[in-house]
Short mmCIF file of N, CA and C in Angstrom, two decimals:
data_model
loop_
_atom_site.label_atom_id
_atom_site.label_comp_id
_atom_site.label_asym_id
_atom_site.label_seq_id
_atom_site.Cartn_x
_atom_site.Cartn_y
_atom_site.Cartn_z
N UNK A 1 17.83 -8.88 5.75
CA UNK A 1 16.48 -9.18 5.30
C UNK A 1 15.56 -9.27 6.51
N UNK A 2 14.46 -8.55 6.42
CA UNK A 2 13.44 -8.66 7.48
C UNK A 2 12.44 -9.73 7.10
N UNK A 3 12.02 -10.51 8.09
CA UNK A 3 11.00 -11.54 7.88
C UNK A 3 9.76 -11.16 8.66
N UNK A 4 8.62 -11.21 7.99
CA UNK A 4 7.35 -10.86 8.60
C UNK A 4 6.38 -12.03 8.47
N UNK A 5 5.51 -12.16 9.44
CA UNK A 5 4.44 -13.15 9.37
C UNK A 5 3.12 -12.40 9.40
N UNK A 6 2.45 -12.36 8.25
CA UNK A 6 1.17 -11.65 8.16
C UNK A 6 0.04 -12.62 7.81
N UNK A 7 0.20 -13.89 8.16
CA UNK A 7 -0.86 -14.86 7.91
C UNK A 7 -2.06 -14.53 8.80
N UNK A 8 -3.23 -14.53 8.21
CA UNK A 8 -4.44 -14.26 8.96
C UNK A 8 -4.64 -12.80 9.32
N UNK A 9 -3.78 -11.94 8.81
CA UNK A 9 -3.87 -10.50 9.10
C UNK A 9 -4.72 -9.86 8.00
N UNK A 10 -5.81 -9.16 8.37
CA UNK A 10 -6.70 -8.61 7.35
C UNK A 10 -6.08 -7.43 6.60
N UNK A 11 -6.53 -7.26 5.35
CA UNK A 11 -6.16 -6.12 4.53
C UNK A 11 -6.55 -4.84 5.27
N UNK A 12 -5.75 -3.78 5.24
CA UNK A 12 -4.53 -3.57 4.48
C UNK A 12 -3.26 -3.79 5.29
N UNK A 13 -3.36 -4.44 6.45
CA UNK A 13 -2.21 -4.54 7.35
C UNK A 13 -0.98 -5.21 6.72
N UNK A 14 -1.12 -6.32 5.93
CA UNK A 14 0.10 -6.90 5.35
C UNK A 14 0.87 -5.92 4.47
N UNK A 15 0.15 -5.08 3.74
CA UNK A 15 0.81 -4.11 2.85
C UNK A 15 1.51 -3.04 3.68
N UNK A 16 0.83 -2.52 4.68
CA UNK A 16 1.43 -1.48 5.52
C UNK A 16 2.62 -2.04 6.30
N UNK A 17 2.48 -3.27 6.84
CA UNK A 17 3.60 -3.90 7.55
C UNK A 17 4.82 -4.03 6.63
N UNK A 18 4.57 -4.46 5.39
CA UNK A 18 5.67 -4.66 4.43
C UNK A 18 6.31 -3.34 4.06
N UNK A 19 5.49 -2.30 3.80
CA UNK A 19 6.06 -1.00 3.45
C UNK A 19 6.90 -0.44 4.59
N UNK A 20 6.41 -0.56 5.83
CA UNK A 20 7.19 -0.08 6.98
C UNK A 20 8.50 -0.83 7.10
N UNK A 21 8.49 -2.14 6.85
CA UNK A 21 9.72 -2.93 6.91
C UNK A 21 10.70 -2.50 5.82
N UNK A 22 10.17 -2.17 4.62
CA UNK A 22 11.03 -1.73 3.52
C UNK A 22 11.64 -0.36 3.77
N UNK A 23 11.09 0.38 4.71
CA UNK A 23 11.70 1.66 5.10
C UNK A 23 12.97 1.42 5.90
N UNK A 24 13.10 0.25 6.50
CA UNK A 24 14.27 -0.09 7.32
C UNK A 24 15.25 -1.00 6.60
N UNK A 25 14.76 -1.82 5.69
CA UNK A 25 15.59 -2.85 5.04
C UNK A 25 15.11 -2.99 3.59
N UNK A 26 16.04 -3.01 2.60
CA UNK A 26 15.60 -3.10 1.21
C UNK A 26 15.10 -4.48 0.79
N UNK A 27 15.23 -5.49 1.65
CA UNK A 27 14.76 -6.83 1.33
C UNK A 27 13.84 -7.31 2.45
N UNK A 28 12.63 -7.69 2.06
CA UNK A 28 11.65 -8.16 3.04
C UNK A 28 11.03 -9.46 2.54
N UNK A 29 10.92 -10.41 3.45
CA UNK A 29 10.23 -11.66 3.19
C UNK A 29 9.02 -11.71 4.10
N UNK A 30 7.85 -11.90 3.52
CA UNK A 30 6.62 -11.88 4.31
C UNK A 30 5.78 -13.12 3.98
N UNK A 31 5.31 -13.79 5.01
CA UNK A 31 4.43 -14.94 4.83
C UNK A 31 2.99 -14.45 4.94
N UNK A 32 2.20 -14.74 3.89
CA UNK A 32 0.83 -14.22 3.82
C UNK A 32 -0.12 -15.28 3.30
N UNK A 33 -1.40 -14.97 3.42
CA UNK A 33 -2.44 -15.77 2.78
C UNK A 33 -2.62 -15.28 1.35
N UNK A 34 -3.28 -16.08 0.54
CA UNK A 34 -3.41 -15.79 -0.89
C UNK A 34 -4.04 -14.43 -1.18
N UNK A 35 -4.98 -13.99 -0.35
CA UNK A 35 -5.69 -12.74 -0.64
C UNK A 35 -4.77 -11.52 -0.64
N UNK A 36 -3.59 -11.61 -0.02
CA UNK A 36 -2.67 -10.46 0.04
C UNK A 36 -1.70 -10.41 -1.14
N UNK A 37 -1.64 -11.47 -1.95
CA UNK A 37 -0.62 -11.54 -3.01
C UNK A 37 -0.72 -10.39 -4.00
N UNK A 38 -1.91 -10.14 -4.53
CA UNK A 38 -2.06 -9.11 -5.56
C UNK A 38 -1.68 -7.73 -5.03
N UNK A 39 -2.07 -7.44 -3.80
CA UNK A 39 -1.74 -6.13 -3.22
C UNK A 39 -0.24 -5.98 -3.00
N UNK A 40 0.43 -7.05 -2.58
CA UNK A 40 1.89 -6.99 -2.40
C UNK A 40 2.60 -6.84 -3.74
N UNK A 41 2.06 -7.49 -4.77
CA UNK A 41 2.63 -7.34 -6.11
C UNK A 41 2.51 -5.88 -6.57
N UNK A 42 1.35 -5.27 -6.32
CA UNK A 42 1.17 -3.86 -6.68
C UNK A 42 2.13 -2.96 -5.89
N UNK A 43 2.33 -3.29 -4.62
CA UNK A 43 3.26 -2.51 -3.80
C UNK A 43 4.67 -2.58 -4.39
N UNK A 44 5.11 -3.79 -4.75
CA UNK A 44 6.45 -3.96 -5.34
C UNK A 44 6.57 -3.17 -6.63
N UNK A 45 5.54 -3.21 -7.48
CA UNK A 45 5.56 -2.45 -8.73
C UNK A 45 5.63 -0.95 -8.46
N UNK A 46 4.83 -0.49 -7.52
CA UNK A 46 4.82 0.94 -7.19
C UNK A 46 6.18 1.41 -6.69
N UNK A 47 6.87 0.53 -5.95
CA UNK A 47 8.18 0.88 -5.40
C UNK A 47 9.33 0.53 -6.35
N UNK A 48 8.96 0.07 -7.56
CA UNK A 48 9.94 -0.34 -8.58
C UNK A 48 10.89 -1.39 -8.03
N UNK A 49 10.33 -2.34 -7.31
CA UNK A 49 11.12 -3.42 -6.72
C UNK A 49 10.86 -4.74 -7.43
N UNK A 50 11.61 -5.76 -7.02
CA UNK A 50 11.39 -7.10 -7.56
C UNK A 50 10.47 -7.86 -6.62
N UNK A 51 9.68 -8.75 -7.20
CA UNK A 51 8.68 -9.50 -6.45
C UNK A 51 8.80 -10.97 -6.81
N UNK A 52 8.79 -11.82 -5.81
CA UNK A 52 8.70 -13.26 -6.06
C UNK A 52 7.82 -13.87 -4.99
N UNK A 53 7.15 -14.94 -5.37
CA UNK A 53 6.29 -15.63 -4.41
C UNK A 53 6.53 -17.13 -4.51
N UNK A 54 6.38 -17.80 -3.39
CA UNK A 54 6.56 -19.25 -3.33
C UNK A 54 5.43 -19.81 -2.48
N UNK A 55 4.70 -20.78 -3.05
CA UNK A 55 3.61 -21.40 -2.30
C UNK A 55 4.19 -22.36 -1.28
N UNK A 56 3.85 -22.14 -0.02
CA UNK A 56 4.34 -23.00 1.06
C UNK A 56 3.38 -24.15 1.30
N UNK A 57 2.10 -23.86 1.31
CA UNK A 57 1.04 -24.85 1.42
C UNK A 57 -0.26 -24.17 1.03
N UNK A 58 -1.36 -24.87 1.15
CA UNK A 58 -2.65 -24.30 0.75
C UNK A 58 -2.89 -22.96 1.46
N UNK A 59 -3.12 -21.92 0.67
CA UNK A 59 -3.41 -20.56 1.17
C UNK A 59 -2.31 -19.99 2.05
N UNK A 60 -1.07 -20.35 1.77
CA UNK A 60 0.06 -19.78 2.52
C UNK A 60 1.24 -19.61 1.57
N UNK A 61 1.74 -18.38 1.48
CA UNK A 61 2.79 -18.04 0.53
C UNK A 61 3.89 -17.25 1.22
N UNK A 62 5.10 -17.43 0.69
CA UNK A 62 6.22 -16.58 1.10
C UNK A 62 6.46 -15.62 -0.05
N UNK A 63 6.40 -14.34 0.25
CA UNK A 63 6.62 -13.30 -0.75
C UNK A 63 7.91 -12.58 -0.40
N UNK A 64 8.78 -12.41 -1.40
CA UNK A 64 10.01 -11.65 -1.22
C UNK A 64 9.94 -10.41 -2.10
N UNK A 65 10.19 -9.28 -1.47
CA UNK A 65 10.23 -8.00 -2.20
C UNK A 65 11.58 -7.37 -1.92
N UNK A 66 12.23 -6.95 -3.00
CA UNK A 66 13.53 -6.28 -2.87
C UNK A 66 13.47 -4.97 -3.64
N UNK A 67 13.90 -3.90 -2.99
CA UNK A 67 13.97 -2.59 -3.63
C UNK A 67 15.43 -2.17 -3.70
N UNK A 68 15.75 -1.22 -4.58
CA UNK A 68 17.15 -0.81 -4.76
C UNK A 68 17.74 -0.22 -3.50
N UNK A 69 16.94 0.55 -2.81
CA UNK A 69 17.37 1.19 -1.57
C UNK A 69 16.16 1.17 -0.65
N UNK A 70 16.37 1.46 0.61
CA UNK A 70 15.21 1.47 1.50
C UNK A 70 14.19 2.49 1.00
N UNK A 71 12.95 2.19 1.24
CA UNK A 71 11.85 3.03 0.79
C UNK A 71 11.84 4.31 1.61
N UNK A 72 11.58 5.42 0.91
CA UNK A 72 11.49 6.69 1.62
C UNK A 72 10.30 6.66 2.57
N UNK A 73 10.55 7.08 3.78
CA UNK A 73 9.48 7.09 4.78
C UNK A 73 8.44 8.12 4.41
N UNK A 74 7.18 7.82 4.79
CA UNK A 74 6.13 8.83 4.62
C UNK A 74 6.55 10.07 5.37
N UNK A 75 6.10 11.19 4.89
CA UNK A 75 6.39 12.44 5.58
C UNK A 75 5.86 12.35 7.01
N UNK A 76 6.46 13.09 7.93
CA UNK A 76 5.94 13.05 9.30
C UNK A 76 4.44 13.33 9.30
N UNK A 77 3.78 12.68 10.24
CA UNK A 77 2.34 12.84 10.34
C UNK A 77 2.02 14.32 10.54
N UNK A 78 1.20 14.83 9.63
CA UNK A 78 0.81 16.23 9.70
C UNK A 78 -0.70 16.30 9.76
N UNK A 79 -1.18 17.36 10.24
CA UNK A 79 -2.62 17.58 10.21
C UNK A 79 -2.88 19.07 10.27
N UNK A 80 -4.03 19.43 9.78
CA UNK A 80 -4.43 20.83 9.84
C UNK A 80 -4.93 21.13 11.24
N UNK A 81 -4.93 22.40 11.62
CA UNK A 81 -5.46 22.75 12.94
C UNK A 81 -6.87 22.21 13.10
N UNK A 82 -7.18 21.69 14.30
CA UNK A 82 -8.50 21.10 14.45
C UNK A 82 -9.42 21.90 15.35
N UNK A 83 -8.92 22.73 16.21
CA UNK A 83 -9.79 23.42 17.15
C UNK A 83 -10.64 24.49 16.46
N UNK A 84 -10.10 25.11 15.44
CA UNK A 84 -10.84 26.18 14.76
C UNK A 84 -11.32 25.75 13.38
N UNK A 85 -11.40 24.45 13.15
CA UNK A 85 -11.83 23.95 11.85
C UNK A 85 -10.63 23.78 10.94
N UNK A 86 -10.89 23.62 9.66
CA UNK A 86 -9.84 23.39 8.70
C UNK A 86 -9.47 21.93 8.66
N UNK A 87 -8.66 21.56 7.69
CA UNK A 87 -8.22 20.18 7.58
C UNK A 87 -9.35 19.28 7.11
N UNK A 88 -9.08 18.00 7.18
CA UNK A 88 -10.05 16.99 6.76
C UNK A 88 -10.87 16.53 7.95
N UNK A 89 -12.17 16.48 7.78
CA UNK A 89 -13.07 15.94 8.80
C UNK A 89 -13.67 14.66 8.24
N UNK A 90 -13.57 13.59 9.00
CA UNK A 90 -14.16 12.31 8.60
C UNK A 90 -15.39 12.06 9.47
N UNK A 91 -16.51 11.77 8.82
CA UNK A 91 -17.77 11.48 9.50
C UNK A 91 -18.04 9.98 9.38
N UNK A 92 -18.20 9.30 10.52
CA UNK A 92 -18.45 7.86 10.50
C UNK A 92 -19.82 7.61 11.15
N UNK A 93 -20.78 7.17 10.34
CA UNK A 93 -22.15 7.01 10.79
C UNK A 93 -22.59 5.58 11.05
N UNK A 94 -21.69 4.62 10.86
CA UNK A 94 -22.03 3.22 11.11
C UNK A 94 -20.85 2.52 11.76
N UNK A 95 -21.12 1.43 12.46
CA UNK A 95 -20.03 0.66 13.06
C UNK A 95 -19.42 -0.30 12.04
N UNK A 96 -20.07 -0.43 10.89
CA UNK A 96 -19.56 -1.27 9.80
C UNK A 96 -19.46 -0.41 8.55
N UNK A 97 -18.72 -0.89 7.56
CA UNK A 97 -18.57 -0.15 6.32
C UNK A 97 -19.36 -0.86 5.23
N UNK A 98 -20.21 -0.14 4.55
CA UNK A 98 -20.99 -0.71 3.47
C UNK A 98 -22.29 -1.34 3.94
N UNK A 99 -22.95 -2.03 2.99
CA UNK A 99 -24.27 -2.59 3.28
C UNK A 99 -24.32 -4.10 3.13
N UNK A 100 -23.21 -4.76 2.95
CA UNK A 100 -23.19 -6.21 2.81
C UNK A 100 -23.25 -6.91 4.15
N UNK A 101 -22.69 -8.12 4.23
CA UNK A 101 -22.69 -8.86 5.49
C UNK A 101 -21.98 -8.07 6.60
N UNK A 102 -22.54 -8.12 7.81
CA UNK A 102 -21.99 -7.34 8.92
C UNK A 102 -20.55 -7.72 9.22
N UNK A 103 -20.23 -9.02 9.13
CA UNK A 103 -18.85 -9.45 9.42
C UNK A 103 -17.87 -8.81 8.45
N UNK A 104 -18.22 -8.78 7.16
CA UNK A 104 -17.37 -8.15 6.16
C UNK A 104 -17.28 -6.65 6.41
N UNK A 105 -18.41 -6.02 6.71
CA UNK A 105 -18.42 -4.58 7.00
C UNK A 105 -17.55 -4.22 8.18
N UNK A 106 -17.51 -5.09 9.19
CA UNK A 106 -16.65 -4.86 10.36
C UNK A 106 -15.19 -4.95 9.97
N UNK A 107 -14.84 -5.96 9.17
CA UNK A 107 -13.45 -6.11 8.70
C UNK A 107 -13.02 -4.87 7.91
N UNK A 108 -13.90 -4.41 7.03
CA UNK A 108 -13.58 -3.23 6.21
C UNK A 108 -13.41 -1.98 7.06
N UNK A 109 -14.31 -1.78 8.03
CA UNK A 109 -14.20 -0.59 8.89
C UNK A 109 -12.92 -0.63 9.71
N UNK A 110 -12.59 -1.80 10.27
CA UNK A 110 -11.34 -1.93 11.03
C UNK A 110 -10.14 -1.63 10.16
N UNK A 111 -10.16 -2.14 8.92
CA UNK A 111 -9.06 -1.88 7.99
C UNK A 111 -8.94 -0.42 7.63
N UNK A 112 -10.08 0.24 7.46
CA UNK A 112 -10.05 1.67 7.12
C UNK A 112 -9.49 2.50 8.27
N UNK A 113 -9.95 2.25 9.49
CA UNK A 113 -9.48 3.04 10.63
C UNK A 113 -7.99 2.79 10.87
N UNK A 114 -7.53 1.54 10.69
CA UNK A 114 -6.11 1.25 10.79
C UNK A 114 -5.33 2.04 9.73
N UNK A 115 -5.86 2.07 8.51
CA UNK A 115 -5.19 2.79 7.42
C UNK A 115 -5.13 4.29 7.71
N UNK A 116 -6.21 4.86 8.22
CA UNK A 116 -6.20 6.28 8.59
C UNK A 116 -5.09 6.55 9.60
N UNK A 117 -4.96 5.64 10.58
CA UNK A 117 -3.95 5.80 11.63
C UNK A 117 -2.53 5.71 11.08
N UNK A 118 -2.33 4.98 9.99
CA UNK A 118 -0.99 4.73 9.46
C UNK A 118 -0.61 5.64 8.30
N UNK A 119 -1.50 6.52 7.89
CA UNK A 119 -1.28 7.29 6.67
C UNK A 119 -1.23 8.79 6.97
N UNK A 120 -0.29 9.47 6.32
CA UNK A 120 -0.20 10.92 6.45
C UNK A 120 -0.85 11.57 5.24
N UNK A 121 -1.43 12.75 5.38
CA UNK A 121 -1.62 13.46 6.64
C UNK A 121 -2.85 12.93 7.38
N UNK A 122 -2.83 13.09 8.67
CA UNK A 122 -3.97 12.68 9.48
C UNK A 122 -5.12 13.67 9.31
N UNK A 123 -6.35 13.21 9.51
CA UNK A 123 -7.46 14.16 9.51
C UNK A 123 -7.38 15.05 10.75
N UNK A 124 -8.04 16.19 10.70
CA UNK A 124 -8.06 17.04 11.89
C UNK A 124 -9.08 16.52 12.90
N UNK A 125 -10.20 15.97 12.41
CA UNK A 125 -11.26 15.47 13.30
C UNK A 125 -11.90 14.23 12.70
N UNK A 126 -12.33 13.33 13.58
CA UNK A 126 -13.21 12.23 13.18
C UNK A 126 -14.44 12.32 14.07
N UNK A 127 -15.60 12.40 13.44
CA UNK A 127 -16.85 12.55 14.17
C UNK A 127 -17.66 11.27 14.00
N UNK A 128 -18.01 10.64 15.10
CA UNK A 128 -18.81 9.42 15.09
C UNK A 128 -20.24 9.79 15.44
N UNK A 129 -21.18 9.34 14.64
CA UNK A 129 -22.59 9.64 14.88
C UNK A 129 -23.43 8.41 14.54
N UNK A 130 -24.71 8.46 14.87
CA UNK A 130 -25.61 7.35 14.67
C UNK A 130 -24.96 6.08 15.24
N UNK A 131 -24.99 4.95 14.53
CA UNK A 131 -24.40 3.71 15.06
C UNK A 131 -22.87 3.75 15.07
N UNK A 132 -22.27 4.74 14.44
CA UNK A 132 -20.82 4.88 14.48
C UNK A 132 -20.29 5.07 15.89
N UNK A 133 -21.13 5.56 16.80
CA UNK A 133 -20.69 5.80 18.18
C UNK A 133 -20.33 4.51 18.90
N UNK A 134 -20.78 3.36 18.38
CA UNK A 134 -20.41 2.09 19.02
C UNK A 134 -18.92 1.79 18.84
N UNK A 135 -18.26 2.46 17.89
CA UNK A 135 -16.81 2.29 17.73
C UNK A 135 -16.03 3.02 18.82
N UNK A 136 -16.66 3.99 19.47
CA UNK A 136 -15.98 4.74 20.54
C UNK A 136 -16.49 4.37 21.93
N UNK A 137 -17.51 3.51 22.00
CA UNK A 137 -18.08 3.17 23.31
C UNK A 137 -17.98 1.70 23.66
N UNK A 138 -17.83 0.84 22.69
CA UNK A 138 -17.79 -0.61 22.94
C UNK A 138 -16.41 -1.15 22.60
N UNK A 139 -16.01 -2.22 23.26
CA UNK A 139 -14.75 -2.88 22.90
C UNK A 139 -14.88 -3.41 21.48
N UNK A 140 -13.92 -3.11 20.64
CA UNK A 140 -13.92 -3.58 19.26
C UNK A 140 -12.50 -3.50 18.73
N UNK A 141 -12.26 -4.13 17.59
CA UNK A 141 -10.91 -4.20 17.04
C UNK A 141 -10.36 -2.86 16.57
N UNK A 142 -11.22 -1.88 16.32
CA UNK A 142 -10.76 -0.57 15.85
C UNK A 142 -10.43 0.38 16.99
N UNK A 143 -10.82 0.04 18.21
CA UNK A 143 -10.71 0.98 19.33
C UNK A 143 -9.27 1.43 19.59
N UNK A 144 -8.31 0.50 19.54
CA UNK A 144 -6.91 0.87 19.79
C UNK A 144 -6.42 1.87 18.75
N UNK A 145 -6.79 1.65 17.48
CA UNK A 145 -6.37 2.59 16.43
C UNK A 145 -7.03 3.95 16.62
N UNK A 146 -8.28 3.98 17.09
CA UNK A 146 -8.94 5.26 17.36
C UNK A 146 -8.23 5.97 18.51
N UNK A 147 -7.84 5.22 19.54
CA UNK A 147 -7.09 5.81 20.66
C UNK A 147 -5.74 6.33 20.18
N UNK A 148 -5.07 5.60 19.29
CA UNK A 148 -3.80 6.06 18.73
C UNK A 148 -3.99 7.38 17.98
N UNK A 149 -5.06 7.46 17.20
CA UNK A 149 -5.34 8.71 16.48
C UNK A 149 -5.53 9.86 17.45
N UNK A 150 -6.25 9.62 18.54
CA UNK A 150 -6.44 10.67 19.55
C UNK A 150 -5.10 11.08 20.15
N UNK A 151 -4.23 10.10 20.43
CA UNK A 151 -2.91 10.39 20.99
C UNK A 151 -2.05 11.19 20.02
N UNK A 152 -2.29 11.02 18.71
CA UNK A 152 -1.53 11.73 17.69
C UNK A 152 -2.13 13.11 17.40
N UNK A 153 -3.16 13.50 18.13
CA UNK A 153 -3.71 14.84 17.99
C UNK A 153 -4.98 14.96 17.18
N UNK A 154 -5.49 13.84 16.67
CA UNK A 154 -6.75 13.90 15.93
C UNK A 154 -7.89 14.08 16.93
N UNK A 155 -8.75 15.03 16.67
CA UNK A 155 -9.89 15.27 17.55
C UNK A 155 -10.94 14.19 17.30
N UNK A 156 -11.22 13.39 18.31
CA UNK A 156 -12.21 12.31 18.22
C UNK A 156 -13.47 12.77 18.95
N UNK A 157 -14.58 12.84 18.22
CA UNK A 157 -15.83 13.33 18.79
C UNK A 157 -16.96 12.35 18.52
N UNK A 158 -17.82 12.17 19.50
CA UNK A 158 -19.02 11.35 19.34
C UNK A 158 -20.25 12.21 19.58
N UNK A 159 -21.26 12.01 18.77
CA UNK A 159 -22.50 12.77 18.86
C UNK A 159 -23.19 12.52 20.20
N UNK A 160 -23.40 13.58 20.97
CA UNK A 160 -24.02 13.46 22.29
C UNK A 160 -25.45 12.95 22.22
N UNK A 161 -26.22 13.42 21.23
CA UNK A 161 -27.60 12.95 21.07
C UNK A 161 -27.62 11.44 20.80
N UNK A 162 -26.69 10.97 19.99
CA UNK A 162 -26.61 9.54 19.66
C UNK A 162 -26.23 8.72 20.89
N UNK A 163 -25.27 9.23 21.67
CA UNK A 163 -24.87 8.54 22.91
C UNK A 163 -26.06 8.44 23.85
N UNK A 164 -26.81 9.54 23.99
CA UNK A 164 -27.98 9.55 24.86
C UNK A 164 -29.06 8.60 24.35
N UNK A 165 -29.31 8.62 23.06
CA UNK A 165 -30.35 7.78 22.47
C UNK A 165 -30.09 6.30 22.75
N UNK A 166 -28.82 5.90 22.62
CA UNK A 166 -28.46 4.49 22.84
C UNK A 166 -28.10 4.22 24.31
N UNK A 167 -28.19 5.25 25.16
CA UNK A 167 -27.91 5.13 26.59
C UNK A 167 -26.51 4.57 26.85
N UNK A 168 -25.51 5.13 26.15
CA UNK A 168 -24.12 4.68 26.32
C UNK A 168 -23.17 5.83 26.63
N UNK A 169 -23.72 6.99 27.04
CA UNK A 169 -22.84 8.14 27.30
C UNK A 169 -21.79 7.84 28.35
N UNK A 170 -22.10 6.99 29.33
CA UNK A 170 -21.13 6.66 30.39
C UNK A 170 -20.08 5.67 29.92
N UNK A 171 -20.27 5.10 28.73
CA UNK A 171 -19.35 4.07 28.23
C UNK A 171 -18.33 4.62 27.23
N UNK A 172 -18.32 5.92 27.00
CA UNK A 172 -17.39 6.52 26.04
C UNK A 172 -15.95 6.20 26.43
N UNK A 173 -15.19 5.58 25.52
CA UNK A 173 -13.84 5.12 25.83
C UNK A 173 -12.74 6.00 25.24
N UNK A 174 -13.11 6.87 24.32
CA UNK A 174 -12.09 7.72 23.70
C UNK A 174 -12.76 9.00 23.18
N UNK A 175 -12.05 10.11 23.29
CA UNK A 175 -12.53 11.37 22.74
C UNK A 175 -13.59 12.03 23.60
N UNK A 176 -14.24 13.03 23.00
CA UNK A 176 -15.25 13.79 23.71
C UNK A 176 -16.59 13.74 22.99
N UNK A 177 -17.54 14.47 23.54
CA UNK A 177 -18.87 14.51 22.92
C UNK A 177 -19.03 15.83 22.17
N UNK A 178 -19.96 15.82 21.24
CA UNK A 178 -20.23 17.01 20.45
C UNK A 178 -21.72 17.12 20.20
N UNK A 179 -22.12 18.22 19.57
CA UNK A 179 -23.54 18.43 19.25
C UNK A 179 -23.65 18.87 17.80
N UNK A 180 -24.88 18.94 17.31
CA UNK A 180 -25.09 19.24 15.90
C UNK A 180 -24.58 20.63 15.52
N UNK A 181 -24.66 21.59 16.42
CA UNK A 181 -24.14 22.93 16.13
C UNK A 181 -22.64 22.86 15.87
N UNK A 182 -21.91 22.21 16.79
CA UNK A 182 -20.45 22.07 16.63
C UNK A 182 -20.11 21.29 15.37
N UNK A 183 -20.85 20.22 15.11
CA UNK A 183 -20.60 19.41 13.92
C UNK A 183 -20.76 20.27 12.67
N UNK A 184 -21.84 21.04 12.61
CA UNK A 184 -22.09 21.88 11.45
C UNK A 184 -20.98 22.92 11.28
N UNK A 185 -20.51 23.50 12.38
CA UNK A 185 -19.42 24.47 12.32
C UNK A 185 -18.15 23.82 11.76
N UNK A 186 -17.83 22.63 12.22
CA UNK A 186 -16.62 21.93 11.74
C UNK A 186 -16.74 21.59 10.26
N UNK A 187 -17.92 21.15 9.85
CA UNK A 187 -18.12 20.81 8.44
C UNK A 187 -17.97 22.05 7.57
N UNK A 188 -18.48 23.19 8.04
CA UNK A 188 -18.39 24.42 7.27
C UNK A 188 -16.98 24.94 7.12
N UNK A 189 -16.13 24.67 8.10
CA UNK A 189 -14.75 25.16 8.08
C UNK A 189 -13.76 24.16 7.49
N UNK A 190 -14.19 22.92 7.30
CA UNK A 190 -13.28 21.87 6.84
C UNK A 190 -12.84 22.12 5.40
N UNK A 191 -11.59 21.78 5.10
CA UNK A 191 -11.13 21.86 3.72
C UNK A 191 -11.64 20.67 2.92
N UNK A 192 -11.95 19.57 3.62
CA UNK A 192 -12.46 18.37 2.97
C UNK A 192 -13.29 17.59 3.99
N UNK A 193 -14.43 17.04 3.55
CA UNK A 193 -15.27 16.21 4.41
C UNK A 193 -15.42 14.85 3.74
N UNK A 194 -15.13 13.79 4.48
CA UNK A 194 -15.32 12.42 4.01
C UNK A 194 -16.39 11.80 4.89
N UNK A 195 -17.47 11.33 4.28
CA UNK A 195 -18.58 10.75 5.04
C UNK A 195 -18.69 9.27 4.74
N UNK A 196 -18.70 8.46 5.80
CA UNK A 196 -18.87 7.01 5.69
C UNK A 196 -20.17 6.64 6.37
N UNK A 197 -21.08 6.02 5.64
CA UNK A 197 -22.37 5.64 6.23
C UNK A 197 -22.60 4.16 6.07
#
């Protein structure tokens, strides 16, 4: 049995941590906060496993999930060719996700980028523009996951005009710069475009 501690870990990390553990061991015990319970229950149902939870104290639970056999691993990370277009292109135009409170938007954006990094197939390119370029130029919780994506072959690009406008071109921490012509070419050749604003 694997034991995990995911207390204080934002969504979707407890679910991904648990699924990865179930790929190695059919029984996993994970300590989580209340907000992760429903998602872990859904994971157990999806994997046709058994689920039990025990309240340890206020907002702290021990969840046990058991599956018949170890969970099949996701297929190896694949991606479509990125240099000549094709594949999925993700456009990120803000440093936060959505229009609600900035703190919540930051949590959501970090969770999304972590999920992209952990899920197959990977996109061929991620293009950061407008305020999204602050995710590639400033220290933030998503930066390591963006660097991991680059290491896995995802083309990470930041809009050069946006970098110049905000005077942060020298602060680029991952990937390269691009221009509107290149962006338009990539969008035209992409099999799928996902835009986050």
